[in-house]
Short mmCIF file of C-alpha atoms in Angstrom, two decimals:
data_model
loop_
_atom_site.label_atom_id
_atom_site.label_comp_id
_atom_site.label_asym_id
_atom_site.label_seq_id
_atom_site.Cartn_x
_atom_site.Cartn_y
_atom_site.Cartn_z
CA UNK A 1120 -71.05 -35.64 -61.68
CA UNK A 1121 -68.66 -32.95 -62.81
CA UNK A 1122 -70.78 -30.45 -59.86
CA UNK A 1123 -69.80 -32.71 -57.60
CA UNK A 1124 -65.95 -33.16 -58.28
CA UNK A 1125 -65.96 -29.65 -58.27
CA UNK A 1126 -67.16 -29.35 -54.94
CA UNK A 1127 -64.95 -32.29 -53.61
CA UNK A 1128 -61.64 -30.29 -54.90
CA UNK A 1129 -62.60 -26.64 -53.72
CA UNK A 1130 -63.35 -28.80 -49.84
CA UNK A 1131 -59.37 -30.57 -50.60
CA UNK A 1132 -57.81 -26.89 -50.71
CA UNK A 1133 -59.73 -25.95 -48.12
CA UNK A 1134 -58.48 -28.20 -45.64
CA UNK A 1135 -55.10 -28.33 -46.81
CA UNK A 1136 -55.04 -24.27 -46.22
CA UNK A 1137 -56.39 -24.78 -43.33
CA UNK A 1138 -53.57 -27.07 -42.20
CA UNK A 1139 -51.02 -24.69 -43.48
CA UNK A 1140 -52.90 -22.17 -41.39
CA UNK A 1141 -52.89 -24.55 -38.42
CA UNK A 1142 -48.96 -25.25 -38.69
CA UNK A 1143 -48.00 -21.50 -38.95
CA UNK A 1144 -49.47 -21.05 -35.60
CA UNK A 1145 -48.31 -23.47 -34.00
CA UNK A 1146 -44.91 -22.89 -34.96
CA UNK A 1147 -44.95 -18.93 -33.77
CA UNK A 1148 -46.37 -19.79 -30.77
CA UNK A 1149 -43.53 -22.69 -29.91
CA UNK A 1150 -40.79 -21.24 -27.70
CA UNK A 1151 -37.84 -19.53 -29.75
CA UNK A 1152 -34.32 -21.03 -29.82
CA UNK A 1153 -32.22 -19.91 -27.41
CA UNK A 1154 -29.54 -17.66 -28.52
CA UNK A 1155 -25.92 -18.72 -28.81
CA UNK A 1156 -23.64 -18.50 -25.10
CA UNK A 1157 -21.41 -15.21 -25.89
CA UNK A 1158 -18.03 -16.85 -26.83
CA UNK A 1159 -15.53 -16.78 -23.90
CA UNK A 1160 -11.92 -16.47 -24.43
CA UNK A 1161 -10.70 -19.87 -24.51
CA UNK A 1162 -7.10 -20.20 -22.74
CA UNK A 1163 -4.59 -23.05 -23.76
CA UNK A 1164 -4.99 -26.59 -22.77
CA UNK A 1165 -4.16 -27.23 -18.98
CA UNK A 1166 -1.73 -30.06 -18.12
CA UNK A 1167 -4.03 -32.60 -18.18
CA UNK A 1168 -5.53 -31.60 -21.56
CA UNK A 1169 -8.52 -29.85 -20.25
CA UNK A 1170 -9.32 -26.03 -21.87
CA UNK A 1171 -9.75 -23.52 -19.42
CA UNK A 1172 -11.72 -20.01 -19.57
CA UNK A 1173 -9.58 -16.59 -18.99
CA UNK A 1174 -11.54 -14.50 -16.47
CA UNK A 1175 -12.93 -11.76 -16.86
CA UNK A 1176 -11.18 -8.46 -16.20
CA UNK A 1177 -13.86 -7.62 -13.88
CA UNK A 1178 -13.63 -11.13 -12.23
CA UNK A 1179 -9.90 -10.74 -11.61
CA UNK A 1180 -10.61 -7.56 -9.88
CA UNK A 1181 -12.49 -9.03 -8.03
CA UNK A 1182 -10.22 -11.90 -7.29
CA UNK A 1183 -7.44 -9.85 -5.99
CA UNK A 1184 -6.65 -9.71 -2.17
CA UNK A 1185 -7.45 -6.70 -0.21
CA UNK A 1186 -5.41 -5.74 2.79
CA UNK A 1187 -7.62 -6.59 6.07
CA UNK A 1188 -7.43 -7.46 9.44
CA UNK A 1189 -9.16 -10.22 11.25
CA UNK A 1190 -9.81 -10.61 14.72
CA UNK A 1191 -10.97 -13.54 16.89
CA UNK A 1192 -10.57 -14.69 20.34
CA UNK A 1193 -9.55 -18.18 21.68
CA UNK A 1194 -10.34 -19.66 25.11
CA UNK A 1195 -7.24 -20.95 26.87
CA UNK A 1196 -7.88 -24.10 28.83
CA UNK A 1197 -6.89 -22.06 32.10
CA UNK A 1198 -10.14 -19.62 31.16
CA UNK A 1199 -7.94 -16.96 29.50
CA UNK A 1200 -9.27 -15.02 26.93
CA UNK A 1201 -6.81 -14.22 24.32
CA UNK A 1202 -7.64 -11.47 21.38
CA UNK A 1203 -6.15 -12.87 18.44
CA UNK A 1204 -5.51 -10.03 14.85
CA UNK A 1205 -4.33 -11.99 11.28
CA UNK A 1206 -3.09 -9.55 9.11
CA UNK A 1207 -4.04 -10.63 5.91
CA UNK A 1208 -3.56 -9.48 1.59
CA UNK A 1209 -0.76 -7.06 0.60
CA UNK A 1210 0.00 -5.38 4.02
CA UNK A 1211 3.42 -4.44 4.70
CA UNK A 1212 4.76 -3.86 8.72
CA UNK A 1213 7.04 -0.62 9.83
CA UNK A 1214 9.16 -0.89 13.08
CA UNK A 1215 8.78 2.52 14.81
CA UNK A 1216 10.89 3.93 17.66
CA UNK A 1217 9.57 5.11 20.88
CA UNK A 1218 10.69 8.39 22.48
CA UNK A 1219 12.31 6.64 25.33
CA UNK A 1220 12.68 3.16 24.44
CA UNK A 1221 15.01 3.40 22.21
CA UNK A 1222 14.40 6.94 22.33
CA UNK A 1223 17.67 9.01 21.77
CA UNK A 1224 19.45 6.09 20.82
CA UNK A 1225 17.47 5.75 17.40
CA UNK A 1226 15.66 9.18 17.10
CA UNK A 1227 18.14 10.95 14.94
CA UNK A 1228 19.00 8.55 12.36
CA UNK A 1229 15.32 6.67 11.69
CA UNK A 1230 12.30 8.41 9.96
CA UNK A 1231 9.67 5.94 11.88
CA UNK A 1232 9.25 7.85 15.55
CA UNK A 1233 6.84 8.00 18.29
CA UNK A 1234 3.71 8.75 16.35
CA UNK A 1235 2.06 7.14 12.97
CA UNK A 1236 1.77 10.42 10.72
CA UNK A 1237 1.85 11.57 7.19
CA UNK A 1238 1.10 9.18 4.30
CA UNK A 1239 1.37 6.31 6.47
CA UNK A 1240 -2.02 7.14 8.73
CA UNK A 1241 -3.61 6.95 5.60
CA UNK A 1242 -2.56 3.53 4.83
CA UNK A 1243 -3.14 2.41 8.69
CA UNK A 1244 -4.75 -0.81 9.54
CA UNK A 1245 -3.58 -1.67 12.76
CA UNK A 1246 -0.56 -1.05 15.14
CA UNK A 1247 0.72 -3.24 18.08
CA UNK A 1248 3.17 -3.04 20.62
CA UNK A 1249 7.11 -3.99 20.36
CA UNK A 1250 8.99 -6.12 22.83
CA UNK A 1251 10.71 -5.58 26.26
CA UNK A 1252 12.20 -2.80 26.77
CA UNK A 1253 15.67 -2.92 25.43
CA UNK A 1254 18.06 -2.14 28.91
CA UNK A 1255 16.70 -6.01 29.77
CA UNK A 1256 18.82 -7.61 27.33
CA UNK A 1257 16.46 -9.76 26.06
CA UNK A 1258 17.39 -9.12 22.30
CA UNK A 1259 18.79 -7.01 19.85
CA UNK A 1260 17.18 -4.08 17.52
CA UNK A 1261 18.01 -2.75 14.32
CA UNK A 1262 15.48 0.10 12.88
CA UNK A 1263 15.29 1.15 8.90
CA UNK A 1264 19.14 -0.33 8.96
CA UNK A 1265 20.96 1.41 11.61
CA UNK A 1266 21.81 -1.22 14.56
CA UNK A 1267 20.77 -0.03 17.70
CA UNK A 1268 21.83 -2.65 19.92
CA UNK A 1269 23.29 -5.93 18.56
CA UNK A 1270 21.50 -8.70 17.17
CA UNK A 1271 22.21 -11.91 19.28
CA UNK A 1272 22.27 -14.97 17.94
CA UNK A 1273 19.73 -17.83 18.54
CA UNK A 1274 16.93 -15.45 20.11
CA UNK A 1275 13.52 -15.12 18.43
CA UNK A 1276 13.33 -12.29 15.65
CA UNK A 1277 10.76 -10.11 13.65
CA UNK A 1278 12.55 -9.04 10.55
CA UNK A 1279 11.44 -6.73 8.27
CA UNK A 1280 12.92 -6.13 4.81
CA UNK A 1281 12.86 -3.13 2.77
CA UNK A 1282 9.77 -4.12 0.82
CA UNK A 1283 7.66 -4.57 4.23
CA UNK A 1284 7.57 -7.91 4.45
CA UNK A 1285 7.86 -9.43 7.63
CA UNK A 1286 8.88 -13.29 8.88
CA UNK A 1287 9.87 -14.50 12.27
CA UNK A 1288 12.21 -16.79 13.10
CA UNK A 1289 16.00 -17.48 14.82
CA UNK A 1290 18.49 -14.74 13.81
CA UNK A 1291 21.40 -16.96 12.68
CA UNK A 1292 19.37 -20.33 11.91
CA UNK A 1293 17.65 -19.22 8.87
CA UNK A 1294 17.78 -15.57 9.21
CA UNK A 1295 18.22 -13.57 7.80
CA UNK A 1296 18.00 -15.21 4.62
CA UNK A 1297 20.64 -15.38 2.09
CA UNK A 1298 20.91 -11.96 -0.05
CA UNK A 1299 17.92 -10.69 1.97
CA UNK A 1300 17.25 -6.63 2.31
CA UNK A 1301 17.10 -6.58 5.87
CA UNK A 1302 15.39 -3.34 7.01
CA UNK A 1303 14.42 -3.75 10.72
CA UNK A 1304 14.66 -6.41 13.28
CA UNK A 1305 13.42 -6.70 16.78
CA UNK A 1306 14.77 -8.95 18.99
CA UNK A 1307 12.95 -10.78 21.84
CA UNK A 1308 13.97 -13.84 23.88
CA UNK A 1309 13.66 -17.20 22.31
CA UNK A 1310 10.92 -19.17 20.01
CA UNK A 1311 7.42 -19.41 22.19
CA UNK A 1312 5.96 -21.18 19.15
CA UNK A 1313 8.45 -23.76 17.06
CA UNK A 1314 7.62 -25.82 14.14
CA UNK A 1315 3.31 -25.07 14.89
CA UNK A 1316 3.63 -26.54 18.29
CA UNK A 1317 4.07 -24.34 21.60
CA UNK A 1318 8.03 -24.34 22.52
CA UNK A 1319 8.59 -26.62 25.73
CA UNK A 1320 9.80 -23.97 27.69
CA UNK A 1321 6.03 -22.16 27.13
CA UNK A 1322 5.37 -23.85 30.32
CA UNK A 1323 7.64 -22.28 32.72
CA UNK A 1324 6.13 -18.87 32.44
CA UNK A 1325 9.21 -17.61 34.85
CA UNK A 1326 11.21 -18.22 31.76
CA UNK A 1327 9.29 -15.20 29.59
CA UNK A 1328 9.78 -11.90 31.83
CA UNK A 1329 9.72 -10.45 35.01
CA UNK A 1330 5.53 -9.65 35.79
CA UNK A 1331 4.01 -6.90 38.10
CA UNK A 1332 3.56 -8.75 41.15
CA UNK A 1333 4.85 -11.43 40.45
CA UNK A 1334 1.79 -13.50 38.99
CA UNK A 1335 1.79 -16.08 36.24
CA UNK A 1336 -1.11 -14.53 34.47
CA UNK A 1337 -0.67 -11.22 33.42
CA UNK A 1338 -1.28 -8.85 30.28
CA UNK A 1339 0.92 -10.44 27.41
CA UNK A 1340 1.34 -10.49 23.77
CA UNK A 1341 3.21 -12.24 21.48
CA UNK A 1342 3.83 -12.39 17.47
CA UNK A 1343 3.39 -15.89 15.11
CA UNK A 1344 3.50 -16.36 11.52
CA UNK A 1345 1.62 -19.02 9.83
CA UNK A 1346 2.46 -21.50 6.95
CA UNK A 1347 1.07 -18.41 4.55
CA UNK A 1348 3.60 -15.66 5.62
CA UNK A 1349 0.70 -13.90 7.69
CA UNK A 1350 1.34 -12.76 10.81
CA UNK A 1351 -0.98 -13.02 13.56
CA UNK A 1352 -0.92 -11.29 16.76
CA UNK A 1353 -2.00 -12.76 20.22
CA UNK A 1354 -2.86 -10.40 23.33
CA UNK A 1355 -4.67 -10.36 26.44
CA UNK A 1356 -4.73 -8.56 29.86
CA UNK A 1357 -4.17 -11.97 31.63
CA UNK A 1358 -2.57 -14.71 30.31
CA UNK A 1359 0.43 -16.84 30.34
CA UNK A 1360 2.84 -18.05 28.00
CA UNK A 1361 1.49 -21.22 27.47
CA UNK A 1362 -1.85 -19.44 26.27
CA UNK A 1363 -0.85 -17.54 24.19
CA UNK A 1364 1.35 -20.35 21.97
CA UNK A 1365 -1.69 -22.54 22.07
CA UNK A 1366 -3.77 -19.45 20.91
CA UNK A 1367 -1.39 -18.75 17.94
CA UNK A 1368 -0.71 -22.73 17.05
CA UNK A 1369 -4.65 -23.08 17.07
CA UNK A 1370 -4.98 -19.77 14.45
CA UNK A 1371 -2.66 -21.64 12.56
CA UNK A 1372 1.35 -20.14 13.67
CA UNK A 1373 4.10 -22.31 12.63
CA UNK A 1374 6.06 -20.14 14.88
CA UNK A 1375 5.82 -17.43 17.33
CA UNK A 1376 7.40 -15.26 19.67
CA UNK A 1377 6.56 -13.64 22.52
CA UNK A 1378 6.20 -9.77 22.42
CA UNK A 1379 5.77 -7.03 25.53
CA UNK A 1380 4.32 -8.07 29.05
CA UNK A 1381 2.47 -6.36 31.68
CA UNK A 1382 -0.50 -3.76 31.65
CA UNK A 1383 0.87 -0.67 30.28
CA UNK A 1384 2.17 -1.89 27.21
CA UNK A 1385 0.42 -4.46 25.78
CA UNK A 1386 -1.84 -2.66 23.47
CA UNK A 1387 -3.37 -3.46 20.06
CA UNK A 1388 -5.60 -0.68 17.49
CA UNK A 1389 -7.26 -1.61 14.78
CA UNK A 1390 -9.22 -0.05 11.71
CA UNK A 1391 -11.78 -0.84 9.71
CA UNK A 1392 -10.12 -0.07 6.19
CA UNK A 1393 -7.11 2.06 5.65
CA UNK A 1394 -6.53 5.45 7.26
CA UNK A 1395 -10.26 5.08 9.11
CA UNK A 1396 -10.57 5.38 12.88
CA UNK A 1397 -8.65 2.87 15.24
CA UNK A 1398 -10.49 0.40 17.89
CA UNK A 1399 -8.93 -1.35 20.86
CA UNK A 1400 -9.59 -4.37 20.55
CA UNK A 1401 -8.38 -6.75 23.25
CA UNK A 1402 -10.27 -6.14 26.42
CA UNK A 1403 -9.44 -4.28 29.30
CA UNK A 1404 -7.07 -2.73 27.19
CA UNK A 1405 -4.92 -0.20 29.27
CA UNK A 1406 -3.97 2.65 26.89
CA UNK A 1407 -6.49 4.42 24.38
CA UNK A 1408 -7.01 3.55 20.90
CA UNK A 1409 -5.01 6.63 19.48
CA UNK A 1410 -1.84 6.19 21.74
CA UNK A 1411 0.40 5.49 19.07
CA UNK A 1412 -1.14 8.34 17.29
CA UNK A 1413 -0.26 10.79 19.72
CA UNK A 1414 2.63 9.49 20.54
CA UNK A 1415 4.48 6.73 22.74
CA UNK A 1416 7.52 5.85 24.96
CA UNK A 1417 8.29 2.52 23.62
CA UNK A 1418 8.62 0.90 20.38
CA UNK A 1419 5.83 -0.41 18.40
CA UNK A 1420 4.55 -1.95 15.18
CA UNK A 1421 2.34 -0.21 12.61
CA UNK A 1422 0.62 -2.87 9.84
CA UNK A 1423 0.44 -0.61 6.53
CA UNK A 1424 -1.84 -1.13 3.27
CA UNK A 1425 -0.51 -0.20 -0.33
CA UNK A 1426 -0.32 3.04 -1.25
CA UNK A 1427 -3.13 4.21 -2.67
CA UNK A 1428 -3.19 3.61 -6.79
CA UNK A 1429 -1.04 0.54 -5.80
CA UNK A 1430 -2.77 -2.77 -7.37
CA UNK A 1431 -3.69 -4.81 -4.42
CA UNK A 1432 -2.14 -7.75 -6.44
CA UNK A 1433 1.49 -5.51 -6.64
#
């Protein structure tokens, strides 16, 4: 019946809009693609054939060192508690003369005096003490390149080039080192650390100084370097030699040396970031925070942070 065929075609387009219908929604309501990964700047091929990714100019910021100090303590197996400081990212050291020790000796011919001032407070992170005092012939000294007592050979050395950089070691087995810029060296006794083990000799603590009293522990400090070039120092108000080389071997010290002794002068500041407000940080500490801001008698070490606009990687 042609009423009939009719009627069977117009039902055919129905359904077949209806599944048109039926696919369109399903297909808007299906989750989009995801969009393509932002192309990343593909560097060359490493070594072993795999392609690496150049970071980010805001990732390599953030990548850079910054200059900081950090402090921990150790536990010597004789109870001791040593304060230990690693001086860490692009810090640079500066010898500075006391106003007695060497006092008149160095005073007119070296910039770096009894107090931090200037442009370099700003750029203060932390400052420690120097070594004995220089009448006990225990070492030479040598300040921003004018020799004020001779250096000796064989005896432990900080020394101090005209970038900043600092390395200890044996003045005349190793240092300085060929065509280096020597700026400043101080000069105390021999190696308390050697080769990241404490020196044999760390055990007769009558070896490293005359103390007040007489005692075997007293307030010490001493000066290693580890495998990285960092130095870390190592202070306490009572202590003896041998604790403080297994302090610095256990912070990681290839080799040390052993800095001032007794109460008075064993003294160690520290800020927070450059140029803020020093702490004293080993305890008990003797002398205030701000000595070597106002001013001292012997010679001591100030740990300096770029100038400011300096790239922390330069």
């Amino acid at each position: 019946m042609p009423g009939r065929g009719v009627h069977v075609r117009r039902l055919q387009q129905s359904a077949g809009l209806l599944a048109v219908l039926i696919t369109a929604a399903c297909a808007s309501t299906a989750p989009a693609a995801a969009p393509p990964a932002p192309s990343q700047s593909a560097r060359p091929a490493s070594p072993g054939g795999s392609p690496g990714v150049t970071p980010s100019p805001k990732a390599q910021v953030a990548a850079a060192p910054r200059p900081r100090v950090i402090v921990s303590r150790y536990r010597a197996a004789d109870g001791s508690l040593v304060t230990l400081a690693r001086f860490r990212g692009p810090v640079s050291y500066r010898l500075h003369s006391g106003s007695a020790d060497p006092g008149s000796a160095a005073l007119p011919v070296v910039l770096a005096g009894p107090k931090v001032r200037g442009s370099e407070r700003h750029r203060l992170l932390a400052v420690f003490n120097g070594g004995f005092l220089l009448s006990a012939g225990d070492g030479g000294y040598e300040q921003e390149g004018h020799v004020i007592r001779p250096l000796l050979n064989g005896l432990a050395s900080l020394v101090i080039d005209r970038s900043g950089t600092a390395r200890i070691g044996v003045w005349g087995s190793g240092l300085p080192r060929p065509g280096e810029s020597v700026f400043s060296v101080r000069q105390n006794l021999r190696l308390l650390v050697k080769h990241g083990r404490p020196a044999p000799s760390a055990a007769d603590w009558q070896s490293w100084g005359a103390t007040l009293g007489g005692g075997e522990s007293v307030a010490r400090s001493a000066l290693g370097e580890n495998a990285a070039g960092e130095l870390i120092y190592a202070g306490s108000m009572s202590a003896t030699p041998a604790d403080l080389a297994a302090a610095l071997v256990q912070a990681g010290a290839r080799t040390g040396m052993e800095l001032d002794i007794n109460p008075e002068w064993v003294q160690l500041d520290v800020s927070r970031a450059p140029g803020r407000g020093l702490r004293a940080v080993i305890p008990a500490q003797v002398r205030p925070a701000d000595q070597y801001l106002a001013g001292w008698t012997r010679d001591f070490i100030a740990v300096l942070a770029p100038p400011p606009g300096t790239s922390a990687a330069g």
